Amino acid sequence: LAARIFAVADSFDAMTSDRPYRGAIGLGPALEEIRAGAGTQFDPDVVRAFIGMVEQDPPEDEELAHALRHAG
């Protein structure tokens, strides 16, 4: 279970962080990628819990709040 949780969290972090070789893809696209991977790349229960936690306690970041409202 820990590895399945880590897979979602690590992928989200990687997609939403700038890397030396590419920029962040943005929060909305990252959430869509996570949702799209539910059941194949990611455990669907972990994806539901992850998205639920983010939606229940949205960060104060306006870009993320907007992405969450439209990611779904």
Coordinates of N, CA, C and O in Angstrom, one line a residue:
L1 N 0.8 -1.2 0.0 CA 0.0 0.0 0.0 C 0.9 1.3 0.0 O 0.6 2.2 -0.7
A2 N 1.9 1.3 0.8 CA 2.8 2.4 0.8 C 3.4 2.7 -0.5 O 3.5 3.9 -0.9
A3 N 3.8 1.7 -1.3 CA 4.3 1.9 -2.6 C 3.3 2.5 -3.6 O 3.6 3.4 -4.4
R4 N 2.0 2.1 -3.4 CA 1.0 2.6 -4.3 C 0.7 4.1 -4.0 O 0.5 4.9 -4.9
I5 N 0.7 4.4 -2.7 CA 0.6 5.8 -2.3 C 1.7 6.7 -2.8 O 1.5 7.8 -3.4
F6 N 2.9 6.2 -2.6 CA 4.1 6.9 -3.1 C 4.1 7.1 -4.6 O 4.5 8.2 -5.1
A7 N 3.6 6.1 -5.3 CA 3.6 6.3 -6.8 C 2.7 7.5 -7.2 O 3.1 8.2 -8.1
V8 N 1.6 7.6 -6.6 CA 0.7 8.8 -6.9 C 1.4 10.1 -6.5 O 1.5 11.0 -7.3
A9 N 1.8 10.1 -5.3 CA 2.4 11.4 -4.7 C 3.6 11.8 -5.5 O 3.8 13.0 -5.8
D10 N 4.5 10.8 -5.8 CA 5.7 11.1 -6.5 C 5.5 11.6 -7.9 O 6.1 12.5 -8.4
S11 N 4.5 10.9 -8.6 CA 4.2 11.3 -10.0 C 3.6 12.7 -10.0 O 4.0 13.5 -10.9
F12 N 2.7 13.0 -9.0 CA 2.1 14.4 -9.0 C 3.2 15.4 -8.7 O 3.3 16.4 -9.4
D13 N 4.1 15.1 -7.8 CA 5.2 16.1 -7.5 C 6.1 16.2 -8.8 O 6.5 17.4 -9.1
A14 N 6.4 15.2 -9.4 CA 7.3 15.2 -10.6 C 6.6 16.1 -11.7 O 7.3 16.9 -12.4
M15 N 5.3 15.9 -11.9 CA 4.7 16.6 -13.0 C 4.5 18.1 -12.6 O 4.4 18.9 -13.5
T16 N 4.4 18.4 -11.4 CA 4.1 19.8 -11.0 C 5.3 20.6 -10.5 O 5.2 21.7 -10.1
S17 N 6.5 20.0 -10.7 CA 7.8 20.6 -10.3 C 8.6 20.9 -11.6 O 8.6 20.1 -12.5
D18 N 9.3 22.0 -11.6 CA 10.2 22.3 -12.7 C 11.4 21.3 -12.5 O 11.9 21.1 -11.4
R19 N 11.9 20.8 -13.6 CA 13.1 20.0 -13.6 C 14.1 20.6 -14.5 O 13.8 21.4 -15.4
P20 N 15.4 20.3 -14.4 CA 16.4 20.9 -15.2 C 16.2 20.6 -16.7 O 16.5 21.4 -17.6
Y21 N 15.5 19.5 -17.0 CA 15.3 19.1 -18.4 C 13.9 19.4 -19.0 O 13.6 19.3 -20.1
R22 N 13.0 20.0 -18.1 CA 11.7 20.4 -18.6 C 10.9 21.1 -17.5 O 11.3 21.0 -16.3
G23 N 10.0 21.9 -17.9 CA 9.2 22.7 -16.9 C 8.0 21.9 -16.4 O 7.7 20.8 -16.9
A24 N 7.4 22.4 -15.3 CA 6.2 21.7 -14.8 C 5.1 21.8 -15.8 O 5.0 22.7 -16.6
I25 N 4.2 20.8 -15.8 CA 3.1 20.7 -16.8 C 1.9 21.5 -16.2 O 1.0 21.8 -17.0
G26 N 1.9 21.9 -15.0 CA 0.8 22.6 -14.4 C -0.1 21.7 -13.6 O -0.1 20.4 -13.8
L27 N -0.8 22.2 -12.7 CA -1.6 21.5 -11.8 C -2.8 20.8 -12.4 O -3.1 19.6 -12.2
G28 N -3.5 21.5 -13.3 CA -4.7 20.9 -13.9 C -4.3 19.6 -14.8 O -4.9 18.6 -14.6
P29 N -3.3 19.8 -15.7 CA -2.9 18.6 -16.4 C -2.4 17.5 -15.6 O -2.6 16.3 -15.9
A30 N -1.7 17.8 -14.5 CA -1.2 16.8 -13.6 C -2.3 16.0 -13.0 O -2.2 14.8 -12.9
L31 N -3.3 16.7 -12.5 CA -4.5 16.0 -11.9 C -5.2 15.1 -12.9 O -5.6 14.0 -12.6
E32 N -5.3 15.6 -14.2 CA -5.9 14.8 -15.2 C -5.0 13.6 -15.5 O -5.6 12.5 -15.7
E33 N -3.7 13.7 -15.5 CA -2.9 12.6 -15.7 C -3.0 11.5 -14.6 O -3.1 10.3 -14.9
I34 N -3.1 12.0 -13.4 CA -3.3 11.1 -12.3 C -4.6 10.3 -12.4 O -4.7 9.1 -12.3
R35 N -5.7 11.1 -12.7 CA -7.0 10.5 -12.9 C -7.0 9.5 -14.1 O -7.6 8.4 -14.0
A36 N -6.4 9.9 -15.2 CA -6.3 9.0 -16.3 C -5.6 7.7 -16.1 O -5.9 6.7 -16.7
G37 N -4.6 7.7 -15.1 CA -3.9 6.6 -14.8 C -4.5 5.7 -13.8 O -4.0 4.6 -13.5
A38 N -5.6 6.1 -13.2 CA -6.3 5.3 -12.2 C -6.8 4.0 -12.8 O -7.5 4.0 -13.9
G39 N -6.4 2.9 -12.2 CA -6.8 1.6 -12.7 C -5.8 0.9 -13.7 O -5.9 -0.3 -13.9
T40 N -4.8 1.7 -14.1 CA -3.8 1.1 -15.0 C -2.4 1.4 -14.3 O -1.8 0.5 -13.8
Q41 N -2.0 2.6 -14.3 CA -0.7 3.0 -13.7 C -0.8 3.1 -12.2 O 0.1 2.8 -11.5
F42 N -2.0 3.6 -11.7 CA -2.2 3.9 -10.3 C -3.4 3.1 -9.7 O -4.3 2.8 -10.5
D43 N -3.3 2.8 -8.5 CA -4.4 2.1 -7.8 C -5.6 3.1 -7.7 O -5.4 4.2 -7.2
P44 N -6.7 2.7 -8.2 CA -7.8 3.7 -8.3 C -8.3 4.2 -6.9 O -8.8 5.3 -6.8
D45 N -8.2 3.3 -5.9 CA -8.6 3.7 -4.5 C -7.6 4.8 -4.0 O -8.1 5.7 -3.3
V46 N -6.3 4.6 -4.3 CA -5.4 5.6 -3.9 C -5.6 7.0 -4.6 O -5.5 8.0 -4.0
V47 N -5.9 6.9 -5.9 CA -6.2 8.1 -6.7 C -7.4 8.8 -6.1 O -7.4 10.0 -5.9
R48 N -8.5 8.1 -5.8 CA -9.7 8.7 -5.2 C -9.3 9.4 -3.9 O -9.8 10.5 -3.6
A49 N -8.6 8.7 -3.1 CA -8.2 9.3 -1.8 C -7.3 10.5 -1.9 O -7.5 11.5 -1.3
F50 N -6.4 10.4 -2.8 CA -5.4 11.5 -3.1 C -6.2 12.8 -3.6 O -6.1 13.9 -3.0
I51 N -7.1 12.6 -4.6 CA -7.8 13.7 -5.1 C -8.8 14.2 -4.0 O -9.0 15.4 -3.9
G52 N -9.4 13.3 -3.3 CA -10.3 13.7 -2.2 C -9.6 14.5 -1.1 O -10.2 15.6 -0.7
M53 N -8.4 14.2 -0.8 CA -7.7 14.9 0.2 C -7.3 16.3 -0.3 O -7.4 17.3 0.5
V54 N -6.9 16.4 -1.5 CA -6.6 17.7 -2.1 C -7.8 18.6 -2.2 O -7.7 19.8 -1.9
E55 N -8.9 18.0 -2.6 CA -10.2 18.8 -2.7 C -10.7 19.2 -1.3 O -11.3 20.3 -1.2
Q56 N -10.6 18.4 -0.3 CA -11.0 18.7 1.1 C -10.2 19.8 1.7 O -10.8 20.6 2.4
D57 N -9.0 19.8 1.4 CA -8.1 20.8 2.0 C -7.3 21.5 1.0 O -6.0 21.3 0.9
P58 N -7.9 22.3 0.1 CA -7.2 22.9 -1.0 C -6.2 23.9 -0.5 O -6.4 24.6 0.4
P59 N -5.0 23.9 -1.2 CA -4.0 24.8 -0.8 C -4.5 26.3 -1.1 O -5.4 26.5 -1.9
E60 N -3.8 27.2 -0.6 CA -4.1 28.6 -0.8 C -3.7 29.1 -2.2 O -4.0 30.2 -2.6
D61 N -3.0 28.3 -2.9 CA -2.5 28.6 -4.2 C -3.7 28.7 -5.2 O -4.4 27.8 -5.4
E62 N -3.9 29.9 -5.7 CA -5.0 30.2 -6.6 C -5.0 29.3 -7.9 O -6.1 28.8 -8.3
E63 N -3.8 29.0 -8.4 CA -3.7 28.2 -9.6 C -4.2 26.8 -9.3 O -4.9 26.2 -10.1
L64 N -3.8 26.2 -8.2 CA -4.2 24.9 -7.8 C -5.7 24.9 -7.5 O -6.4 24.0 -8.0
A65 N -6.3 25.8 -6.9 CA -7.7 25.9 -6.6 C -8.5 25.9 -7.9 O -9.5 25.2 -8.0
H66 N -8.0 26.7 -8.9 CA -8.7 26.7 -10.2 C -8.6 25.4 -10.9 O -9.6 24.9 -11.4
A67 N -7.4 24.8 -10.8 CA -7.2 23.5 -11.5 C -8.1 22.4 -10.9 O -8.7 21.6 -11.6
L68 N -8.3 22.4 -9.6 CA -9.1 21.4 -8.9 C -10.6 21.6 -9.3 O -11.3 20.6 -9.5
R69 N -11.0 22.8 -9.4 CA -12.4 23.1 -9.8 C -12.7 22.6 -11.3 O -13.8 22.2 -11.6
H70 N -11.7 22.5 -12.1 CA -11.9 22.2 -13.5 C -11.2 20.9 -13.9 O -11.2 20.6 -15.1
A71 N -10.8 20.1 -13.0 CA -10.1 18.8 -13.3 C -11.0 17.6 -13.4 O -10.6 16.5 -13.4
G72 N -12.3 17.8 -13.3 CA -13.0 16.7 -13.2 C -14.0 16.0 -13.6 O -14.5 15.0 -13.5

